[in-house]
PDB file of C-alpha atoms in Angstrom:
ATOM      1  CA  UNK A 293     -13.558   0.017   1.493  1.00 96.00           C
ATOM      2  CA  UNK A 294     -11.337   1.628  -1.201  1.00 97.00           C
ATOM      3  CA  UNK A 295     -10.300   0.202  -4.770  1.00 98.00           C
ATOM      4  CA  UNK A 296      -7.228   1.610  -7.062  1.00 97.00           C
ATOM      5  CA  UNK A 297      -5.938   0.814 -10.007  1.00 98.00           C
ATOM      6  CA  UNK A 298      -3.025   2.850 -11.599  1.00 98.00           C
ATOM      7  CA  UNK A 299      -1.094   2.282 -15.192  1.00 98.00           C
ATOM      8  CA  UNK A 300       1.542   3.812 -15.731  1.00 97.00           C
ATOM      9  CA  UNK A 301       5.314   3.476 -17.723  1.00 97.00           C
ATOM     10  CA  UNK A 302       8.653   4.582 -16.702  1.00 96.00           C
ATOM     11  CA  UNK A 303      12.580   4.663 -17.990  1.00 96.00           C
ATOM     12  CA  UNK A 304      15.337   4.433 -15.845  1.00 94.00           C
ATOM     13  CA  UNK A 305      18.690   5.182 -16.853  1.00 94.00           C
ATOM     14  CA  UNK A 306      22.114   3.454 -15.804  1.00 92.00           C
ATOM     15  CA  UNK A 307      23.535   5.151 -13.258  1.00 90.00           C
ATOM     16  CA  UNK A 308      26.861   7.569 -14.540  1.00 92.00           C
ATOM     17  CA  UNK A 309      28.855   4.815 -12.697  1.00 90.00           C
ATOM     18  CA  UNK A 310      28.155   2.136 -14.461  1.00 91.00           C
ATOM     19  CA  UNK A 311      29.033   3.262 -17.723  1.00 93.00           C
ATOM     20  CA  UNK A 312      32.348   5.340 -17.473  1.00 93.00           C
ATOM     21  CA  UNK A 313      34.704   3.145 -18.936  1.00 93.00           C
ATOM     22  CA  UNK A 314      36.907   1.282 -16.090  1.00 93.00           C
ATOM     23  CA  UNK A 315      37.796  -2.129 -14.920  1.00 92.00           C
ATOM     24  CA  UNK A 316      38.896  -3.162 -11.632  1.00 92.00           C
ATOM     25  CA  UNK A 317      40.803  -6.401 -11.002  1.00 92.00           C
ATOM     26  CA  UNK A 318      40.521  -8.339  -7.704  1.00 92.00           C
ATOM     27  CA  UNK A 319      43.451 -11.370  -6.853  1.00 89.00           C
ATOM     28  CA  UNK A 320      42.542 -14.098  -4.824  1.00 82.00           C
ATOM     29  CA  UNK A 321      45.797 -14.881  -3.307  1.00 79.00           C
ATOM     30  CA  UNK A 322      45.313 -18.573  -2.488  1.00 80.00           C
ATOM     31  CA  UNK A 323      44.414 -19.266  -5.589  1.00 76.00           C
ATOM     32  CA  UNK A 324      45.905 -17.058  -7.739  1.00 76.00           C
ATOM     33  CA  UNK A 325      42.119 -16.460  -9.611  1.00 83.00           C
ATOM     34  CA  UNK A 326      40.197 -13.473  -8.918  1.00 89.00           C
ATOM     35  CA  UNK A 327      37.937 -11.293 -10.425  1.00 91.00           C
ATOM     36  CA  UNK A 328      37.015  -8.580 -13.113  1.00 93.00           C
ATOM     37  CA  UNK A 329      34.489  -6.202 -12.856  1.00 93.00           C
ATOM     38  CA  UNK A 330      34.010  -4.045 -16.102  1.00 93.00           C
ATOM     39  CA  UNK A 331      31.515  -1.292 -16.945  1.00 94.00           C
ATOM     40  CA  UNK A 332      29.720  -1.430 -19.942  1.00 93.00           C
ATOM     41  CA  UNK A 333      29.636   1.554 -21.983  1.00 93.00           C
ATOM     42  CA  UNK A 334      27.328   0.317 -24.051  1.00 93.00           C
ATOM     43  CA  UNK A 335      24.001   0.031 -21.085  1.00 94.00           C
ATOM     44  CA  UNK A 336      21.412   1.532 -22.405  1.00 94.00           C
ATOM     45  CA  UNK A 337      18.061   2.744 -20.346  1.00 95.00           C
ATOM     46  CA  UNK A 338      15.439  -0.047 -19.341  1.00 95.00           C
ATOM     47  CA  UNK A 339      11.709   0.953 -20.192  1.00 96.00           C
ATOM     48  CA  UNK A 340       9.064  -0.636 -18.174  1.00 96.00           C
ATOM     49  CA  UNK A 341       4.949  -1.013 -18.315  1.00 97.00           C
ATOM     50  CA  UNK A 342       3.233  -1.290 -15.310  1.00 98.00           C
ATOM     51  CA  UNK A 343      -0.323  -2.766 -13.759  1.00 98.00           C
ATOM     52  CA  UNK A 344      -1.273  -1.752 -10.629  1.00 98.00           C
ATOM     53  CA  UNK A 345      -4.503  -2.704  -8.529  1.00 98.00           C
ATOM     54  CA  UNK A 346      -4.921  -2.571  -4.532  1.00 97.00           C
ATOM     55  CA  UNK A 347      -8.114  -3.425  -2.756  1.00 98.00           C
ATOM     56  CA  UNK A 348      -8.013  -1.748   1.250  1.00 97.00           C
ATOM     57  CA  UNK A 349     -10.687  -2.384   3.836  1.00 98.00           C
ATOM     58  CA  UNK A 350     -10.991   0.147   7.068  1.00 96.00           C
ATOM     59  CA  UNK A 351     -11.452  -1.375  10.101  1.00 93.00           C
ATOM     60  CA  UNK A 352     -13.308  -0.248  12.855  1.00 87.00           C
ATOM     61  CA  UNK A 353     -11.905   2.218  15.121  1.00 84.00           C
ATOM     62  CA  UNK A 354      -8.325   1.496  13.958  1.00 89.00           C
ATOM     63  CA  UNK A 355      -6.844  -0.621  11.013  1.00 94.00           C
ATOM     64  CA  UNK A 356      -6.614  -1.969   7.344  1.00 96.00           C
ATOM     65  CA  UNK A 357      -6.460  -4.974   5.016  1.00 97.00           C
ATOM     66  CA  UNK A 358      -5.375  -4.805   1.991  1.00 98.00           C
ATOM     67  CA  UNK A 359      -4.324  -7.152  -1.161  1.00 98.00           C
ATOM     68  CA  UNK A 360      -3.152  -5.501  -4.033  1.00 98.00           C
ATOM     69  CA  UNK A 361      -1.242  -7.236  -7.513  1.00 98.00           C
ATOM     70  CA  UNK A 362       0.886  -5.851  -9.708  1.00 97.00           C
ATOM     71  CA  UNK A 363       2.868  -6.239 -13.028  1.00 97.00           C
ATOM     72  CA  UNK A 364       5.928  -4.894 -14.832  1.00 96.00           C
ATOM     73  CA  UNK A 365       6.643  -5.710 -18.428  1.00 96.00           C
ATOM     74  CA  UNK A 366      10.062  -4.250 -18.787  1.00 95.00           C
ATOM     75  CA  UNK A 367      12.314  -3.729 -22.165  1.00 94.00           C
ATOM     76  CA  UNK A 368      15.800  -3.355 -22.092  1.00 92.00           C
ATOM     77  CA  UNK A 369      16.299  -4.502 -18.338  1.00 91.00           C
ATOM     78  CA  UNK A 370      19.513  -3.766 -16.123  1.00 90.00           C
ATOM     79  CA  UNK A 371      20.862  -6.986 -14.981  1.00 86.00           C
ATOM     80  CA  UNK A 372      24.234  -7.451 -13.289  1.00 84.00           C
ATOM     81  CA  UNK A 373      25.908 -10.625 -14.708  1.00 84.00           C
ATOM     82  CA  UNK A 374      28.966 -13.185 -13.901  1.00 83.00           C
ATOM     83  CA  UNK A 375      30.657 -15.053 -16.084  1.00 84.00           C
ATOM     84  CA  UNK A 376      34.429 -16.822 -16.416  1.00 86.00           C
ATOM     85  CA  UNK A 377      36.514 -15.529 -18.765  1.00 88.00           C
ATOM     86  CA  UNK A 378      37.923 -17.597 -21.265  1.00 89.00           C
ATOM     87  CA  UNK A 379      41.327 -18.653 -22.314  1.00 88.00           C
ATOM     88  CA  UNK A 380      43.124 -17.963 -25.395  1.00 88.00           C
ATOM     89  CA  UNK A 381      43.863 -14.174 -27.052  1.00 86.00           C
ATOM     90  CA  UNK A 382      40.612 -13.566 -27.518  1.00 88.00           C
ATOM     91  CA  UNK A 383      39.018 -13.588 -24.451  1.00 88.00           C
ATOM     92  CA  UNK A 384      38.865 -10.082 -24.371  1.00 85.00           C
ATOM     93  CA  UNK A 385      41.602  -9.223 -22.223  1.00 89.00           C
ATOM     94  CA  UNK A 386      44.767  -9.918 -25.012  1.00 87.00           C
ATOM     95  CA  UNK A 387      45.095 -13.285 -22.568  1.00 88.00           C
ATOM     96  CA  UNK A 388      44.726 -12.203 -19.639  1.00 88.00           C
ATOM     97  CA  UNK A 389      42.749 -13.216 -16.700  1.00 89.00           C
ATOM     98  CA  UNK A 390      41.954 -16.692 -17.760  1.00 88.00           C
ATOM     99  CA  UNK A 391      39.272 -18.299 -15.512  1.00 87.00           C
ATOM    100  CA  UNK A 392      38.713 -15.174 -13.744  1.00 89.00           C
ATOM    101  CA  UNK A 393      34.999 -14.384 -12.965  1.00 87.00           C
ATOM    102  CA  UNK A 394      34.130 -11.264 -15.440  1.00 90.00           C
ATOM    103  CA  UNK A 395      31.155  -9.311 -13.592  1.00 90.00           C
ATOM    104  CA  UNK A 396      29.463  -6.660 -15.170  1.00 91.00           C
ATOM    105  CA  UNK A 397      26.219  -4.945 -16.424  1.00 91.00           C
ATOM    106  CA  UNK A 398      24.264  -5.133 -19.468  1.00 89.00           C
ATOM    107  CA  UNK A 399      20.579  -4.869 -20.730  1.00 91.00           C
ATOM    108  CA  UNK A 400      18.093  -7.940 -21.212  1.00 87.00           C
ATOM    109  CA  UNK A 401      15.677  -8.573 -24.562  1.00 85.00           C
ATOM    110  CA  UNK A 402      12.764  -8.254 -22.225  1.00 89.00           C
ATOM    111  CA  UNK A 403      11.381  -9.111 -18.467  1.00 92.00           C
ATOM    112  CA  UNK A 404       8.100 -10.212 -16.595  1.00 94.00           C
ATOM    113  CA  UNK A 405       7.944  -8.790 -13.229  1.00 95.00           C
ATOM    114  CA  UNK A 406       4.675 -10.044 -11.469  1.00 97.00           C
ATOM    115  CA  UNK A 407       3.111 -11.023  -7.904  1.00 97.00           C
ATOM    116  CA  UNK A 408       0.595  -9.955  -4.976  1.00 98.00           C
ATOM    117  CA  UNK A 409       0.994  -8.554  -1.465  1.00 98.00           C
ATOM    118  CA  UNK A 410      -1.139  -8.800   1.696  1.00 98.00           C
ATOM    119  CA  UNK A 411      -1.162  -6.722   4.747  1.00 98.00           C
ATOM    120  CA  UNK A 412      -3.130  -6.241   8.053  1.00 97.00           C
ATOM    121  CA  UNK A 413      -2.423  -3.663  10.405  1.00 96.00           C
ATOM    122  CA  UNK A 414      -4.622  -3.140  13.614  1.00 95.00           C
ATOM    123  CA  UNK A 415      -4.874  -1.293  16.881  1.00 93.00           C
ATOM    124  CA  UNK A 416      -6.959  -3.420  19.608  1.00 93.00           C
ATOM    125  CA  UNK A 417      -8.700  -0.507  21.113  1.00 90.00           C
ATOM    126  CA  UNK A 418     -11.811  -2.663  22.102  1.00 89.00           C
ATOM    127  CA  UNK A 419      -9.393  -4.936  24.504  1.00 90.00           C
ATOM    128  CA  UNK A 420     -10.195  -4.029  27.759  1.00 91.00           C
ATOM    129  CA  UNK A 421      -7.429  -1.526  29.738  1.00 89.00           C
ATOM    130  CA  UNK A 422      -4.412  -2.161  29.859  1.00 89.00           C
ATOM    131  CA  UNK A 423      -4.159  -4.362  26.757  1.00 90.00           C
ATOM    132  CA  UNK A 424      -6.375  -1.895  24.476  1.00 91.00           C
ATOM    133  CA  UNK A 425      -3.000  -0.259  23.497  1.00 92.00           C
ATOM    134  CA  UNK A 426      -2.040  -3.654  21.672  1.00 94.00           C
ATOM    135  CA  UNK A 427      -1.392  -3.415  17.671  1.00 95.00           C
ATOM    136  CA  UNK A 428      -0.774  -5.857  15.563  1.00 96.00           C
ATOM    137  CA  UNK A 429       0.479  -6.317  12.087  1.00 97.00           C
ATOM    138  CA  UNK A 430       1.741  -8.503   9.117  1.00 97.00           C
ATOM    139  CA  UNK A 431       2.397  -8.943   5.891  1.00 98.00           C
ATOM    140  CA  UNK A 432       3.410 -11.153   2.744  1.00 98.00           C
ATOM    141  CA  UNK A 433       4.825 -10.252  -0.486  1.00 98.00           C
ATOM    142  CA  UNK A 434       5.567 -13.205  -3.356  1.00 97.00           C
ATOM    143  CA  UNK A 435       6.869 -12.106  -6.735  1.00 96.00           C
ATOM    144  CA  UNK A 436       8.056 -13.872 -10.123  1.00 95.00           C
ATOM    145  CA  UNK A 437       9.855 -13.189 -12.110  1.00 93.00           C
ATOM    146  CA  UNK A 438      11.088 -13.986 -15.991  1.00 91.00           C
ATOM    147  CA  UNK A 439      14.396 -12.577 -17.949  1.00 88.00           C
ATOM    148  CA  UNK A 440      14.962 -13.291 -21.379  1.00 81.00           C
ATOM    149  CA  UNK A 441      18.443 -14.227 -21.618  1.00 78.00           C
ATOM    150  CA  UNK A 442      20.033 -15.111 -24.358  1.00 70.00           C
ATOM    151  CA  UNK A 443      20.005 -18.743 -22.713  1.00 72.00           C
ATOM    152  CA  UNK A 444      16.817 -19.103 -22.346  1.00 71.00           C
ATOM    153  CA  UNK A 445      14.433 -17.329 -19.540  1.00 68.00           C
ATOM    154  CA  UNK A 446      15.098 -17.411 -16.281  1.00 81.00           C
ATOM    155  CA  UNK A 447      14.306 -15.939 -13.106  1.00 85.00           C
ATOM    156  CA  UNK A 448      16.159 -11.943 -12.690  1.00 88.00           C
ATOM    157  CA  UNK A 449      18.724 -11.314  -9.951  1.00 84.00           C
ATOM    158  CA  UNK A 450      17.892  -9.135  -6.804  1.00 86.00           C
ATOM    159  CA  UNK A 451      14.317  -9.884  -6.740  1.00 91.00           C
ATOM    160  CA  UNK A 452      12.983 -11.293  -3.476  1.00 94.00           C
ATOM    161  CA  UNK A 453      10.551 -14.449  -4.354  1.00 96.00           C
ATOM    162  CA  UNK A 454       8.872 -14.684  -1.093  1.00 97.00           C
ATOM    163  CA  UNK A 455       9.075 -11.799   1.819  1.00 97.00           C
ATOM    164  CA  UNK A 456       6.685 -12.038   5.154  1.00 98.00           C
ATOM    165  CA  UNK A 457       6.924  -9.781   8.529  1.00 97.00           C
ATOM    166  CA  UNK A 458       4.903 -10.004  11.434  1.00 97.00           C
ATOM    167  CA  UNK A 459       4.516  -8.283  15.010  1.00 97.00           C
ATOM    168  CA  UNK A 460       3.415  -6.752  17.706  1.00 96.00           C
ATOM    169  CA  UNK A 461       3.663  -3.194  19.881  1.00 95.00           C
ATOM    170  CA  UNK A 462       2.057  -2.364  23.105  1.00 94.00           C
ATOM    171  CA  UNK A 463       2.156   0.597  25.361  1.00 91.00           C
ATOM    172  CA  UNK A 464       1.525   1.056  29.157  1.00 87.00           C
ATOM    173  CA  UNK A 465       1.880   4.129  30.966  1.00 84.00           C
ATOM    174  CA  UNK A 466       5.035   5.517  29.943  1.00 86.00           C
ATOM    175  CA  UNK A 467       6.843   2.298  28.567  1.00 90.00           C
ATOM    176  CA  UNK A 468       6.615   1.010  25.020  1.00 92.00           C
ATOM    177  CA  UNK A 469       7.230  -2.351  23.394  1.00 94.00           C
ATOM    178  CA  UNK A 470       7.936  -3.563  19.878  1.00 95.00           C
ATOM    179  CA  UNK A 471       8.275  -7.308  18.612  1.00 96.00           C
ATOM    180  CA  UNK A 472       8.615  -8.166  14.621  1.00 96.00           C
ATOM    181  CA  UNK A 473       9.681 -10.934  13.004  1.00 97.00           C
ATOM    182  CA  UNK A 474      11.457 -10.888   9.200  1.00 97.00           C
ATOM    183  CA  UNK A 475      11.810 -13.740   6.695  1.00 97.00           C
ATOM    184  CA  UNK A 476      13.253 -13.001   3.315  1.00 96.00           C
ATOM    185  CA  UNK A 477      13.548 -15.961   1.200  1.00 96.00           C
ATOM    186  CA  UNK A 478      16.654 -17.041  -1.304  1.00 93.00           C
ATOM    187  CA  UNK A 479      17.085 -15.206  -4.532  1.00 91.00           C
ATOM    188  CA  UNK A 480      19.469 -14.461  -7.222  1.00 86.00           C
ATOM    189  CA  UNK A 481      22.632 -12.008  -6.300  1.00 82.00           C
ATOM    190  CA  UNK A 482      24.387 -12.499 -10.093  1.00 78.00           C
ATOM    191  CA  UNK A 483      22.943 -14.170 -12.815  1.00 79.00           C
ATOM    192  CA  UNK A 484      25.681 -16.936 -14.532  1.00 75.00           C
ATOM    193  CA  UNK A 485      24.720 -19.262 -17.680  1.00 73.00           C
ATOM    194  CA  UNK A 486      26.039 -21.583 -15.746  1.00 74.00           C
ATOM    195  CA  UNK A 487      23.438 -22.368 -12.440  1.00 73.00           C
ATOM    196  CA  UNK A 488      26.003 -24.119 -10.264  1.00 70.00           C
ATOM    197  CA  UNK A 489      28.126 -20.797 -10.225  1.00 70.00           C
ATOM    198  CA  UNK A 490      24.965 -18.035  -9.872  1.00 74.00           C
ATOM    199  CA  UNK A 491      25.755 -16.429  -6.699  1.00 77.00           C
ATOM    200  CA  UNK A 492      22.312 -17.198  -4.735  1.00 83.00           C
ATOM    201  CA  UNK A 493      22.000 -15.899  -1.372  1.00 89.00           C
ATOM    202  CA  UNK A 494      20.294 -18.273   1.378  1.00 92.00           C
ATOM    203  CA  UNK A 495      17.009 -17.802   3.289  1.00 95.00           C
ATOM    204  CA  UNK A 496      17.169 -15.231   6.237  1.00 95.00           C
ATOM    205  CA  UNK A 497      14.872 -15.312   9.249  1.00 96.00           C
ATOM    206  CA  UNK A 498      15.926 -12.647  12.156  1.00 97.00           C
ATOM    207  CA  UNK A 499      13.314 -11.164  15.137  1.00 96.00           C
ATOM    208  CA  UNK A 500      14.010  -7.804  16.598  1.00 95.00           C
ATOM    209  CA  UNK A 501      12.712  -6.201  19.577  1.00 95.00           C
ATOM    210  CA  UNK A 502      12.442  -2.993  20.955  1.00 94.00           C
ATOM    211  CA  UNK A 503      11.904  -1.279  24.535  1.00 93.00           C
ATOM    212  CA  UNK A 504      11.462   2.231  25.775  1.00 92.00           C
ATOM    213  CA  UNK A 505      10.462   4.030  28.392  1.00 90.00           C
ATOM    214  CA  UNK A 506       9.726   7.651  28.553  1.00 87.00           C
ATOM    215  CA  UNK A 507      11.356   9.859  31.275  1.00 87.00           C
ATOM    216  CA  UNK A 508       8.652  12.225  31.350  1.00 78.00           C
ATOM    217  CA  UNK A 509       5.288  13.545  29.227  1.00 64.00           C
ATOM    218  CA  UNK A 510       6.646  16.205  27.083  1.00 61.00           C
TER     219      UNK A 510
END
């Protein structure tokens, strides 16, 4: 049985490509509108205070079960925001691009990220041959986020609330087989003050299989 705990502070600066003063306009020829992507030259770094706790129990002969919880308090969280450009000469573009989507990055006053993760991985060596090479694995992670936007508190973009993986692997002689299931829940891709126009990805479920055969034992 292993117990782990840690406290750390971190700082992350925005990429140079995010603060170089450039503006890119993409026009949709179908409806005459488009997207304006503009870098924010005032984008600052983000700072966080992090707490992590983990409990690991190692199984006999080979395997582990682990449970972990974590929390991050972030100051100046960097997020991507999508807004609709207003009409009028004071819309920031001398009256141009009214109705276009404006995508840019900015700093939030504060944000909070917390959650837990559970994992299991074990080789079933005690099974009779030829099943003693069977291995099972699975994990589940749940995250909740909250950011202090000007319009109120809401979830953060690009954080997946729930993910899960499960599967098994098996080897016999020179043959190896592995299959895995993956689930990713819906999550916010781009924030918008109007929830109806915020970009959000739908849940995704996939199943993957892999088979390998060794031609020789070298």
